[in-house]
């Protein structure tokens, strides 16, 4: 007997057309639909996670390629009929989705690999699947002496080769917050960093969208930028001259988390998916080229290309409260675009 989920019962011809366009595996029992970030994440999860889940649990995966804010918007617009079963989110969108009540609770007892994850990385509503570390990337051939602090980016000889980007990404947002602190500012007072950015923009090598930064660096148009270790490892794997340095105030860390969408059809399969994603086998595979994702499973021996020696280092890094950032972030983005990007 065929089991029909609520997702299949979307009313109207448009909904029927959408359902018909999906692969059968996305609508059948033993299936799961998960949102995934476009690009490297989609390649990694299609190529590594999905085959492992099929092999271990006979679950067929369908992916919905969406950035984090678009995932949250899509679930909100669905009005209680989830368009997919699982989110993958960075802290800002995750905090917004949590406040909106878009998550099912997570029972860690249903995850066989929970004990292998450091304390705090599995919460009441989310499972960390990847850690990101943010700092300064620079060309060692151009700068034999690397910058020591966030404030150094605004001084010669660094500022003239600096790539500036704004608050559109998590790494950009947290980097600029730390720059603000270096000049006496805070989340509540970003005036000092906007003053510095206005002075720096006339000297900087480039002001561009976050996605453009790796290309600008690889082409030699910039030689220093704020970014994550994932980007550094990818460029280094291409033979680019690049090194990562942790500012004196500390590297920044934030986690990417998996969540079960409120009212999801395939909750049990979602647990198997999350459990597979945090397993040592998968985490070990995803840290390799070309994915370069920092693992969070303590049984994984870290490769030397990720600029982190132990998962335990994450507990000593700088973190941020996104419940404070989210209400003001849109205004920061607008101001950066108006005053800096021009």
CSV table of C-alpha atoms in Angstrom, one decimal, residues 19-334:
chain,number,residue,atom,x,y,z
A,19,UNK,CA,4.8,17.2,-6.8
A,20,UNK,CA,4.9,15.6,-10.3
A,21,UNK,CA,8.2,17.4,-11.0
A,22,UNK,CA,9.9,15.9,-8.0
A,23,UNK,CA,11.6,12.5,-8.2
A,24,UNK,CA,9.6,9.6,-6.9
A,25,UNK,CA,12.2,9.1,-4.2
A,26,UNK,CA,11.3,12.5,-2.8
A,27,UNK,CA,7.7,11.5,-2.3
A,28,UNK,CA,7.9,7.9,-1.3
A,29,UNK,CA,8.4,6.1,2.0
A,30,UNK,CA,12.0,5.6,2.9
A,31,UNK,CA,12.8,9.0,1.6
A,32,UNK,CA,13.9,12.4,2.9
A,33,UNK,CA,14.0,15.9,1.5
A,34,UNK,CA,16.7,18.2,2.9
A,35,UNK,CA,17.6,21.8,2.2
A,36,UNK,CA,21.3,22.3,1.4
A,37,UNK,CA,23.5,25.2,0.6
A,38,UNK,CA,24.4,25.6,-3.1
A,39,UNK,CA,27.9,25.0,-4.2
A,40,UNK,CA,30.4,23.0,-2.1
A,41,UNK,CA,27.8,21.9,0.5
A,42,UNK,CA,25.5,20.5,-2.2
A,43,UNK,CA,28.4,18.7,-3.9
A,44,UNK,CA,29.5,17.2,-0.6
A,45,UNK,CA,26.1,16.1,0.6
A,46,UNK,CA,25.1,14.7,-2.7
A,47,UNK,CA,28.4,12.9,-3.2
A,48,UNK,CA,29.2,11.7,0.3
A,49,UNK,CA,26.3,11.9,2.7
A,50,UNK,CA,23.4,10.7,0.5
A,51,UNK,CA,25.1,7.6,-0.8
A,52,UNK,CA,26.1,6.7,2.8
A,53,UNK,CA,22.5,7.1,4.0
A,54,UNK,CA,21.2,5.0,1.2
A,55,UNK,CA,23.7,2.2,2.0
A,56,UNK,CA,23.1,2.2,5.8
A,57,UNK,CA,19.4,2.9,6.0
A,58,UNK,CA,18.0,2.5,2.4
A,59,UNK,CA,16.8,6.1,2.5
A,60,UNK,CA,16.7,8.0,-0.8
A,61,UNK,CA,17.5,11.7,-0.4
A,62,UNK,CA,16.3,14.7,-2.4
A,63,UNK,CA,17.9,18.1,-1.9
A,64,UNK,CA,16.5,21.6,-2.1
A,65,UNK,CA,19.3,23.9,-2.9
A,66,UNK,CA,18.8,27.1,-0.9
A,67,UNK,CA,20.8,29.6,1.1
A,68,UNK,CA,19.9,29.8,4.8
A,69,UNK,CA,17.6,32.9,4.7
A,70,UNK,CA,15.8,31.4,1.8
A,71,UNK,CA,15.2,28.2,3.6
A,72,UNK,CA,13.6,30.0,6.5
A,73,UNK,CA,11.5,32.2,4.2
A,74,UNK,CA,10.3,29.1,2.2
A,75,UNK,CA,9.2,27.3,5.4
A,76,UNK,CA,7.4,30.3,6.7
A,77,UNK,CA,5.6,30.8,3.4
A,78,UNK,CA,4.5,27.2,3.4
A,79,UNK,CA,2.2,27.8,6.4
A,80,UNK,CA,2.6,24.6,8.2
A,81,UNK,CA,3.1,22.3,5.2
A,82,UNK,CA,6.9,21.8,5.3
A,83,UNK,CA,8.5,21.9,1.8
A,84,UNK,CA,11.4,19.8,3.1
A,85,UNK,CA,12.2,17.8,6.2
A,86,UNK,CA,15.5,19.3,7.3
A,87,UNK,CA,17.2,22.7,7.5
A,88,UNK,CA,20.9,23.4,7.3
A,89,UNK,CA,21.6,26.8,8.9
A,90,UNK,CA,24.2,29.2,10.2
A,91,UNK,CA,23.6,30.8,13.6
A,92,UNK,CA,21.8,33.9,12.4
A,93,UNK,CA,19.0,32.2,10.4
A,94,UNK,CA,18.9,29.4,13.0
A,95,UNK,CA,18.2,31.9,15.8
A,96,UNK,CA,15.5,33.5,13.6
A,97,UNK,CA,13.9,30.1,12.8
A,98,UNK,CA,14.0,29.1,16.4
A,99,UNK,CA,12.2,32.3,17.5
A,100,UNK,CA,9.6,31.6,14.8
A,101,UNK,CA,9.0,28.1,16.1
A,102,UNK,CA,10.0,26.4,12.9
A,103,UNK,CA,11.9,23.5,14.5
A,104,UNK,CA,10.9,20.1,15.9
A,105,UNK,CA,12.7,19.2,19.2
A,106,UNK,CA,15.7,17.0,18.9
A,107,UNK,CA,16.1,13.9,21.1
A,108,UNK,CA,19.9,13.2,21.3
A,109,UNK,CA,19.1,9.7,22.4
A,110,UNK,CA,18.1,8.9,18.9
A,111,UNK,CA,21.6,9.7,17.6
A,112,UNK,CA,24.0,6.9,18.0
A,113,UNK,CA,26.9,9.3,17.4
A,114,UNK,CA,25.8,11.9,19.9
A,115,UNK,CA,28.5,10.9,22.4
A,116,UNK,CA,31.2,11.6,19.8
A,117,UNK,CA,30.2,15.3,19.5
A,118,UNK,CA,31.6,17.8,22.0
A,119,UNK,CA,29.3,19.1,24.7
A,120,UNK,CA,27.0,21.9,23.5
A,121,UNK,CA,27.0,21.0,19.9
A,122,UNK,CA,23.8,19.1,20.1
A,123,UNK,CA,21.0,21.3,21.5
A,124,UNK,CA,17.3,20.9,22.2
A,125,UNK,CA,16.5,21.7,18.5
A,126,UNK,CA,19.7,21.3,16.5
A,127,UNK,CA,22.7,19.2,15.7
A,128,UNK,CA,26.0,20.7,14.7
A,129,UNK,CA,27.4,19.1,11.5
A,130,UNK,CA,30.3,21.5,10.8
A,131,UNK,CA,32.3,24.1,12.5
A,132,UNK,CA,33.7,27.2,10.8
A,133,UNK,CA,36.7,29.2,11.9
A,134,UNK,CA,37.1,32.8,10.8
A,135,UNK,CA,40.2,35.0,10.8
A,136,UNK,CA,42.5,36.7,8.4
A,137,UNK,CA,43.9,35.2,5.2
A,138,UNK,CA,47.0,36.7,3.6
A,139,UNK,CA,49.6,36.2,0.9
A,140,UNK,CA,52.9,35.2,2.6
A,141,UNK,CA,54.9,36.2,-0.4
A,142,UNK,CA,53.5,39.7,-0.3
A,143,UNK,CA,53.5,40.0,3.5
A,144,UNK,CA,56.4,38.2,5.2
A,145,UNK,CA,55.1,39.6,8.5
A,146,UNK,CA,51.4,38.8,8.8
A,147,UNK,CA,48.9,41.1,10.5
A,148,UNK,CA,48.5,40.5,14.2
A,149,UNK,CA,45.1,42.1,14.8
A,150,UNK,CA,41.8,43.1,13.2
A,151,UNK,CA,43.0,46.8,13.5
A,152,UNK,CA,46.1,46.0,11.4
A,153,UNK,CA,43.9,45.5,8.4
A,154,UNK,CA,43.3,49.2,8.3
A,155,UNK,CA,47.0,50.1,8.3
A,156,UNK,CA,49.7,50.1,5.7
A,157,UNK,CA,50.9,47.9,4.0
A,158,UNK,CA,47.8,45.7,4.5
A,159,UNK,CA,44.9,48.1,3.8
A,160,UNK,CA,46.2,48.8,0.2
A,161,UNK,CA,45.8,45.1,-0.6
A,162,UNK,CA,42.7,44.5,1.4
A,163,UNK,CA,39.4,43.1,0.1
A,164,UNK,CA,36.4,44.5,1.8
A,165,UNK,CA,33.1,42.8,2.0
A,166,UNK,CA,30.0,43.4,4.1
A,167,UNK,CA,27.4,41.8,6.4
A,168,UNK,CA,25.7,39.5,3.9
A,169,UNK,CA,27.4,36.4,5.2
A,170,UNK,CA,28.0,35.1,8.7
A,171,UNK,CA,31.8,35.3,8.4
A,172,UNK,CA,31.6,38.9,7.1
A,173,UNK,CA,29.2,39.9,9.9
A,174,UNK,CA,31.3,38.4,12.8
A,175,UNK,CA,34.5,39.7,11.3
A,176,UNK,CA,33.3,43.3,11.2
A,177,UNK,CA,31.9,43.0,14.7
A,178,UNK,CA,35.4,42.0,15.9
A,179,UNK,CA,36.9,44.9,13.9
A,180,UNK,CA,34.5,47.2,15.7
A,181,UNK,CA,35.6,45.9,19.1
A,182,UNK,CA,39.2,46.6,18.1
A,183,UNK,CA,38.3,50.3,17.7
A,184,UNK,CA,36.3,50.5,20.9
A,185,UNK,CA,32.9,49.5,19.4
A,186,UNK,CA,30.5,46.7,20.0
A,187,UNK,CA,27.3,45.1,18.7
A,188,UNK,CA,25.4,48.0,20.3
A,189,UNK,CA,27.8,50.6,18.9
A,190,UNK,CA,29.2,50.1,15.3
A,191,UNK,CA,30.0,53.7,14.7
A,192,UNK,CA,33.8,53.2,15.2
A,193,UNK,CA,34.1,50.6,12.5
A,194,UNK,CA,31.9,52.5,10.0
A,195,UNK,CA,34.2,55.4,10.5
A,196,UNK,CA,37.3,53.2,9.8
A,197,UNK,CA,35.6,51.6,6.8
A,198,UNK,CA,34.9,55.0,5.3
A,199,UNK,CA,38.6,55.9,5.6
A,200,UNK,CA,39.7,52.5,4.3
A,201,UNK,CA,37.5,52.3,1.3
A,202,UNK,CA,39.5,54.9,-0.6
A,203,UNK,CA,42.7,52.9,-0.1
A,204,UNK,CA,41.5,49.3,-0.2
A,205,UNK,CA,42.2,47.0,-3.2
A,206,UNK,CA,38.6,46.0,-3.7
A,207,UNK,CA,35.1,46.2,-2.3
A,208,UNK,CA,33.0,43.3,-3.5
A,209,UNK,CA,30.4,40.7,-2.7
A,210,UNK,CA,31.5,37.9,-0.4
A,211,UNK,CA,31.4,35.3,-3.1
A,212,UNK,CA,33.8,37.3,-5.2
A,213,UNK,CA,36.6,37.4,-2.7
A,214,UNK,CA,38.2,34.0,-3.3
A,215,UNK,CA,38.3,34.8,-7.1
A,216,UNK,CA,39.8,38.2,-6.5
A,217,UNK,CA,42.4,36.7,-4.2
A,218,UNK,CA,43.3,34.0,-6.7
A,219,UNK,CA,43.7,36.5,-9.5
A,220,UNK,CA,46.0,38.6,-7.4
A,221,UNK,CA,43.7,41.6,-7.2
A,222,UNK,CA,43.7,41.4,-3.4
A,223,UNK,CA,46.3,39.9,-1.1
A,224,UNK,CA,44.5,40.0,2.3
A,225,UNK,CA,40.9,39.3,3.4
A,226,UNK,CA,38.8,38.1,6.3
A,227,UNK,CA,37.4,34.7,5.6
A,228,UNK,CA,37.1,31.1,7.0
A,229,UNK,CA,39.6,28.3,7.0
A,230,UNK,CA,37.4,26.4,4.5
A,231,UNK,CA,38.1,29.1,1.8
A,232,UNK,CA,41.8,29.1,2.7
A,233,UNK,CA,42.1,25.3,2.3
A,234,UNK,CA,40.3,25.4,-1.0
A,235,UNK,CA,42.6,28.1,-2.4
A,236,UNK,CA,45.7,26.4,-1.0
A,237,UNK,CA,44.5,23.1,-2.7
A,238,UNK,CA,44.6,25.0,-6.0
A,239,UNK,CA,48.2,26.0,-5.4
A,240,UNK,CA,47.4,29.6,-4.4
A,241,UNK,CA,49.9,31.3,-2.0
A,242,UNK,CA,47.7,31.8,1.1
A,243,UNK,CA,48.0,31.4,4.8
A,244,UNK,CA,45.5,31.8,7.7
A,245,UNK,CA,46.3,33.8,10.8
A,246,UNK,CA,44.3,34.0,14.0
A,247,UNK,CA,44.0,37.6,15.3
A,248,UNK,CA,45.4,38.4,18.8
A,249,UNK,CA,41.9,38.6,20.1
A,250,UNK,CA,41.3,35.1,18.9
A,251,UNK,CA,39.8,33.3,15.9
A,252,UNK,CA,36.1,33.3,15.6
A,253,UNK,CA,34.0,30.2,15.4
A,254,UNK,CA,30.4,29.5,14.6
A,255,UNK,CA,28.6,26.3,13.8
A,256,UNK,CA,26.4,25.1,10.9
A,257,UNK,CA,23.5,23.1,12.3
A,258,UNK,CA,20.9,20.6,11.0
A,259,UNK,CA,17.3,20.9,12.2
A,260,UNK,CA,14.1,19.0,11.7
A,261,UNK,CA,11.4,21.2,10.2
A,262,UNK,CA,8.3,21.6,12.4
A,263,UNK,CA,5.7,19.2,11.2
A,264,UNK,CA,8.1,17.3,9.0
A,265,UNK,CA,6.8,14.1,7.4
A,266,UNK,CA,9.9,12.0,7.7
A,267,UNK,CA,11.1,12.7,11.3
A,268,UNK,CA,12.7,9.2,11.9
A,269,UNK,CA,14.5,9.4,8.6
A,270,UNK,CA,15.7,12.9,9.5
A,271,UNK,CA,17.4,11.4,12.7
A,272,UNK,CA,19.2,8.9,10.5
A,273,UNK,CA,20.3,11.6,8.2
A,274,UNK,CA,21.7,13.7,11.0
A,275,UNK,CA,23.3,10.7,12.6
A,276,UNK,CA,25.0,9.8,9.3
A,277,UNK,CA,26.2,13.4,8.8
A,278,UNK,CA,28.0,13.5,12.2
A,279,UNK,CA,29.5,10.0,12.0
A,280,UNK,CA,33.2,9.7,12.0
A,281,UNK,CA,33.3,8.2,8.5
A,282,UNK,CA,31.4,11.0,6.9
A,283,UNK,CA,33.0,13.8,9.0
A,284,UNK,CA,36.4,12.4,8.0
A,285,UNK,CA,35.5,12.3,4.4
A,286,UNK,CA,34.1,15.9,4.4
A,287,UNK,CA,37.3,17.4,5.8
A,288,UNK,CA,39.3,16.2,2.7
A,289,UNK,CA,39.7,18.1,-0.5
A,290,UNK,CA,37.7,19.5,-2.2
A,291,UNK,CA,35.2,20.0,0.7
A,292,UNK,CA,37.6,21.1,3.5
A,293,UNK,CA,34.9,21.1,6.2
A,294,UNK,CA,36.0,21.2,9.9
A,295,UNK,CA,34.7,18.0,11.5
A,296,UNK,CA,33.0,17.9,14.9
A,297,UNK,CA,33.2,14.2,15.6
A,298,UNK,CA,36.0,13.6,18.3
A,299,UNK,CA,37.0,10.3,16.7
A,300,UNK,CA,38.2,12.1,13.5
A,301,UNK,CA,41.9,12.8,13.1
A,302,UNK,CA,42.1,16.2,11.6
A,303,UNK,CA,44.0,16.9,8.5
A,304,UNK,CA,46.7,19.5,8.6
A,305,UNK,CA,45.1,21.8,6.0
A,306,UNK,CA,42.3,23.2,8.2
A,307,UNK,CA,44.4,25.4,10.6
A,308,UNK,CA,43.0,23.7,13.6
A,309,UNK,CA,44.6,20.8,15.6
A,310,UNK,CA,41.8,19.7,17.7
A,311,UNK,CA,38.0,20.1,17.9
A,312,UNK,CA,38.5,21.1,21.5
A,313,UNK,CA,40.1,24.4,20.3
A,314,UNK,CA,36.6,25.5,19.2
A,315,UNK,CA,35.6,26.0,22.9
A,316,UNK,CA,38.3,28.7,23.3
A,317,UNK,CA,37.4,30.7,20.2
A,318,UNK,CA,35.3,33.9,19.9
A,319,UNK,CA,31.5,33.4,19.5
A,320,UNK,CA,28.6,35.7,19.1
A,321,UNK,CA,25.0,36.1,20.3
A,322,UNK,CA,22.8,36.1,17.2
A,323,UNK,CA,19.7,37.1,19.1
A,324,UNK,CA,21.4,40.5,19.5
A,325,UNK,CA,22.8,40.6,16.0
A,326,UNK,CA,19.6,39.6,14.0
A,327,UNK,CA,17.5,42.7,14.9
A,328,UNK,CA,20.2,45.1,13.7
A,329,UNK,CA,21.9,43.2,10.9
A,330,UNK,CA,19.6,44.4,8.1
A,331,UNK,CA,20.4,48.0,9.0
A,332,UNK,CA,24.1,47.2,9.0
A,333,UNK,CA,23.8,45.7,5.5
A,334,UNK,CA,21.9,48.7,4.2
